[in-house]
Each structure stands twice: as C-alpha cells, then as structure tokens.
mmCIF file of C-alpha atoms in Angstrom:
data_model
loop_
_atom_site.group_PDB
_atom_site.id
_atom_site.type_symbol
_atom_site.label_atom_id
_atom_site.label_comp_id
_atom_site.label_asym_id
_atom_site.label_seq_id
_atom_site.Cartn_x
_atom_site.Cartn_y
_atom_site.Cartn_z
ATOM 1 C CA MET A 143 36.294 218.180 -30.312
ATOM 2 C CA LEU A 144 33.709 215.519 -29.566
ATOM 3 C CA THR A 145 33.145 212.730 -32.067
ATOM 4 C CA LEU A 146 29.950 210.775 -31.920
ATOM 5 C CA GLY A 147 29.751 207.335 -33.446
ATOM 6 C CA THR A 148 27.024 204.829 -34.033
ATOM 7 C CA VAL A 149 26.654 201.679 -32.088
ATOM 8 C CA ALA A 150 25.267 198.666 -33.879
ATOM 9 C CA VAL A 151 22.812 196.675 -31.851
ATOM 10 C CA ALA A 152 22.104 193.111 -32.855
ATOM 11 C CA SER A 153 18.474 192.314 -33.527
ATOM 12 C CA PRO A 154 16.881 189.033 -32.590
ATOM 13 C CA ALA A 155 16.835 186.458 -35.370
ATOM 14 C CA ASN A 156 13.108 186.932 -35.910
ATOM 15 C CA ALA A 157 13.260 190.730 -36.175
ATOM 16 C CA ALA A 158 13.413 190.664 -39.972
ATOM 17 C CA THR A 159 10.613 188.136 -40.168
ATOM 18 C CA GLY A 160 7.341 188.517 -38.346
ATOM 19 C CA ASP A 161 5.034 186.155 -36.577
ATOM 20 C CA CYS A 162 2.852 183.733 -38.506
ATOM 21 C CA ASN A 163 -0.709 185.036 -38.285
ATOM 22 C CA THR A 164 -2.501 183.548 -41.295
ATOM 23 C CA THR A 165 -2.127 180.777 -43.881
ATOM 24 C CA ILE A 166 -1.651 180.544 -47.633
ATOM 25 C CA ASN A 167 -2.465 177.740 -50.061
ATOM 26 C CA ILE A 168 0.590 176.726 -52.080
ATOM 27 C CA LYS A 169 0.446 174.291 -54.983
ATOM 28 C CA PRO A 170 3.215 171.685 -54.669
ATOM 29 C CA ARG A 171 3.286 171.370 -58.456
ATOM 30 C CA ALA A 172 2.093 174.242 -60.647
ATOM 31 C CA ALA A 173 -0.207 172.130 -62.816
ATOM 32 C CA TYR A 174 -1.915 170.381 -59.888
ATOM 33 C CA SER A 175 -5.181 171.362 -58.264
ATOM 34 C CA TYR A 176 -3.882 169.955 -54.951
ATOM 35 C CA PHE A 177 -2.454 172.463 -52.491
ATOM 36 C CA MET A 178 -0.631 172.690 -49.160
ATOM 37 C CA VAL A 179 -1.818 174.972 -46.360
ATOM 38 C CA VAL A 180 1.263 176.789 -45.062
ATOM 39 C CA PRO A 181 1.587 179.315 -42.206
ATOM 40 C CA LYS A 182 2.533 182.852 -43.233
ATOM 41 C CA GLU A 183 2.698 186.422 -42.026
ATOM 42 C CA VAL A 184 -0.080 188.786 -43.171
ATOM 43 C CA GLY A 185 1.460 191.005 -45.839
ATOM 44 C CA GLY A 186 4.719 189.102 -45.495
ATOM 45 C CA SER A 187 6.296 185.801 -46.292
ATOM 46 C CA THR A 188 5.981 182.163 -45.328
ATOM 47 C CA ASN A 189 9.288 182.516 -43.456
ATOM 48 C CA CYS A 190 7.567 183.473 -40.231
ATOM 49 C CA TYR A 191 7.706 182.399 -36.591
ATOM 50 C CA MET A 192 5.369 180.567 -34.196
ATOM 51 C CA ARG A 193 5.980 179.320 -30.680
ATOM 52 C CA ASP A 194 4.208 178.323 -27.497
ATOM 53 C CA GLY A 195 1.166 180.512 -26.854
ATOM 54 C CA PHE A 196 0.209 181.166 -30.484
ATOM 55 C CA THR A 197 -3.336 180.358 -31.613
ATOM 56 C CA GLY A 198 -5.202 180.369 -34.897
ATOM 57 C CA PRO A 199 -5.433 178.771 -38.329
ATOM 58 C CA GLU A 200 -1.675 179.025 -38.834
ATOM 59 C CA VAL A 201 -1.147 176.786 -35.788
ATOM 60 C CA ARG A 202 -3.844 174.426 -37.061
ATOM 61 C CA ALA A 203 -1.939 174.190 -40.393
ATOM 62 C CA LEU A 204 1.255 173.250 -38.538
ATOM 63 C CA GLN A 205 -0.569 170.726 -36.353
ATOM 64 C CA THR A 206 -2.172 169.163 -39.436
ATOM 65 C CA THR A 207 1.293 168.824 -40.940
ATOM 66 C CA LEU A 208 2.608 167.168 -37.781
ATOM 67 C CA VAL A 209 -0.244 164.646 -37.724
ATOM 68 C CA TYR A 210 -0.377 163.775 -41.438
ATOM 69 C CA CYS A 211 3.336 163.907 -42.288
ATOM 70 C CA TYR A 212 5.044 162.971 -39.014
ATOM 71 C CA SER A 213 2.594 160.903 -36.936
ATOM 72 C CA GLY A 214 4.338 157.655 -37.850
ATOM 73 C CA ALA A 215 7.681 159.012 -36.718
ATOM 74 C CA GLU A 216 9.369 157.662 -33.628
ATOM 75 C CA SER A 217 8.627 159.856 -30.638
ATOM 76 C CA TRP A 218 11.645 161.211 -28.809
ATOM 77 C CA GLY A 219 10.016 161.215 -25.410
ATOM 78 C CA GLY A 220 7.187 163.670 -25.937
ATOM 79 C CA PRO A 221 3.498 162.869 -25.683
ATOM 80 C CA GLU A 222 1.673 161.223 -28.590
ATOM 81 C CA PHE A 223 0.269 163.725 -31.096
ATOM 82 C CA GLY A 224 -2.811 162.839 -33.156
ATOM 83 C CA LEU A 225 -5.977 164.093 -34.813
ATOM 84 C CA ASN A 226 -7.521 165.148 -31.485
ATOM 85 C CA ASP A 227 -4.570 167.496 -30.928
ATOM 86 C CA ILE A 228 -5.368 169.652 -33.978
ATOM 87 C CA ASP A 229 -6.955 172.482 -32.002
ATOM 88 C CA GLY A 230 -5.182 175.639 -33.223
ATOM 89 C CA VAL A 231 -3.365 176.137 -29.907
ATOM 90 C CA TYR A 232 0.450 175.976 -29.890
ATOM 91 C CA GLY A 233 1.185 174.334 -26.572
ATOM 92 C CA ALA A 234 3.650 171.839 -25.136
ATOM 93 C CA LYS A 235 2.309 168.903 -27.190
ATOM 94 C CA THR A 236 2.675 170.854 -30.438
ATOM 95 C CA ALA A 237 6.213 171.883 -29.483
ATOM 96 C CA TYR A 238 7.170 168.262 -28.683
ATOM 97 C CA ALA A 239 5.694 167.027 -31.973
ATOM 98 C CA LEU A 240 7.518 169.774 -33.872
ATOM 99 C CA LYS A 241 10.783 168.804 -32.175
ATOM 100 C CA ASP A 242 10.321 165.278 -33.549
ATOM 101 C CA ALA A 243 9.748 166.684 -37.062
ATOM 102 C CA GLN A 244 12.783 168.947 -36.704
ATOM 103 C CA ARG A 245 14.958 165.979 -35.717
ATOM 104 C CA ILE A 246 13.754 164.071 -38.783
ATOM 105 C CA ALA A 247 14.532 167.120 -40.959
ATOM 106 C CA LEU A 248 17.990 167.296 -39.324
ATOM 107 C CA ILE A 249 17.585 170.847 -38.045
ATOM 108 C CA ASP A 250 17.749 172.491 -34.611
ATOM 109 C CA ASP A 251 15.049 170.823 -32.521
ATOM 110 C CA ASP A 252 13.969 173.821 -30.463
ATOM 111 C CA GLY A 253 10.205 173.325 -30.926
ATOM 112 C CA ILE A 254 9.874 176.779 -32.506
ATOM 113 C CA TYR A 255 8.486 177.117 -36.028
ATOM 114 C CA GLY A 256 10.670 179.507 -38.004
ATOM 115 C CA PRO A 257 12.155 179.969 -41.496
ATOM 116 C CA ASP A 258 14.547 177.010 -41.270
ATOM 117 C CA THR A 259 11.806 174.663 -40.082
ATOM 118 C CA ALA A 260 9.310 176.020 -42.632
ATOM 119 C CA GLY A 261 11.726 175.342 -45.470
ATOM 120 C CA ARG A 262 12.709 171.846 -44.361
ATOM 121 C CA ILE A 263 9.597 170.086 -43.072
ATOM 122 C CA GLU A 264 7.012 168.529 -45.368
ATOM 123 C CA PHE A 265 3.377 169.634 -45.639
ATOM 124 C CA PRO A 266 0.418 167.406 -46.597
ATOM 125 C CA TRP A 267 -1.416 167.877 -49.861
ATOM 126 C CA HIS A 268 -5.083 168.865 -49.706
ATOM 127 C CA ASN A 269 -7.509 167.613 -52.347
ATOM 128 C CA PRO A 270 -9.885 170.453 -53.312
ATOM 129 C CA ASN A 271 -12.302 168.035 -55.011
ATOM 130 C CA ASN A 272 -13.431 166.375 -51.779
ATOM 131 C CA ASP A 273 -11.883 168.654 -49.131
ATOM 132 C CA SER A 274 -9.640 165.862 -47.847
ATOM 133 C CA ILE A 275 -6.021 165.700 -46.776
ATOM 134 C CA THR A 276 -3.892 163.179 -48.656
ATOM 135 C CA SER A 277 -1.008 161.044 -47.416
ATOM 136 C CA THR A 278 1.352 162.799 -49.850
ATOM 137 C CA CYS A 279 3.722 165.227 -48.129
ATOM 138 C CA THR A 280 6.404 167.453 -49.655
ATOM 139 C CA ARG A 281 8.352 170.573 -48.795
ATOM 140 C CA ARG A 282 6.894 173.965 -49.689
ATOM 141 C CA ASP A 283 8.965 173.994 -52.890
ATOM 142 C CA GLY A 284 7.384 170.669 -53.900
ATOM 143 C CA SER A 285 10.523 168.616 -53.288
ATOM 144 C CA ASP A 286 10.813 165.504 -51.180
ATOM 145 C CA ALA A 287 13.107 165.617 -48.159
#
C-alpha cells in the first residue's frame, strides 16, 4: 500500500500581503479634517510591501514621509534625502532614507517598506484647507512613537 502525504512549503513573508500600488488618506484623529497619505494595496490593506524598483504615488507618499518626518534625523552613512528626492521612484536614496527611519523606529533596517515598518514609522499630516503638509507626524493609528 502506498501512502501519499502533503508537504508544507513555506511561503515568503510577503505572500499573504501584496505590493503597495496605491495610497489611502487616513485621518490621524477621527474628528480632524487633516489626513495622512499612506501606501496601500489596491483592494487590500495598508500592510503592503515596497522595495527598490517600485514607482508611483505610493512611493511618493513614503518619500514625503521620509522628508517631512525624518529629514532632521542623523544620517547613518547614506546620502542626504530632501524635497528634490520626492520623485515617486524607489531607488537607493529612498532605501537609505528608509533605513534611517527604521533605525529610529527600532525595527529591522533592511530598507524595505513592509507591515512592520508601516505600523511603526510616522506619517505627516496633510492640511486639506490649503493643500499643505504640516510638521506634525504620527503613526497610522494616530499615536506618537
């Protein structure tokens, strides 16, 4: 008699969560008109992934976060990251800047945007009245780090 069994194959960590390919506006406090622009997966959650080679508004949202919430942070050896680097292209400079933010958030500094990073870094508040970005930054849940 021949018995057949099943073999479990481990999936990569990002298999359950897809790639970030859009953004969503999240209010940091329910009663506020201010909002944060956060990367997300179309039809999915904000616990998505981005890495080198990605392009689009979701990358621009991350880059805006890095400039407005982490530009004053000490650089750990990567190139400077500023307003001129908000171009929607996830390249080496974005990865270096994200590594700095990840170190500040005390998480794995791999330069890849994923669920852990998304939940721990702070995002800037946008003012809908004058279409500006404020200096106030909080986590997606509205808490301070």
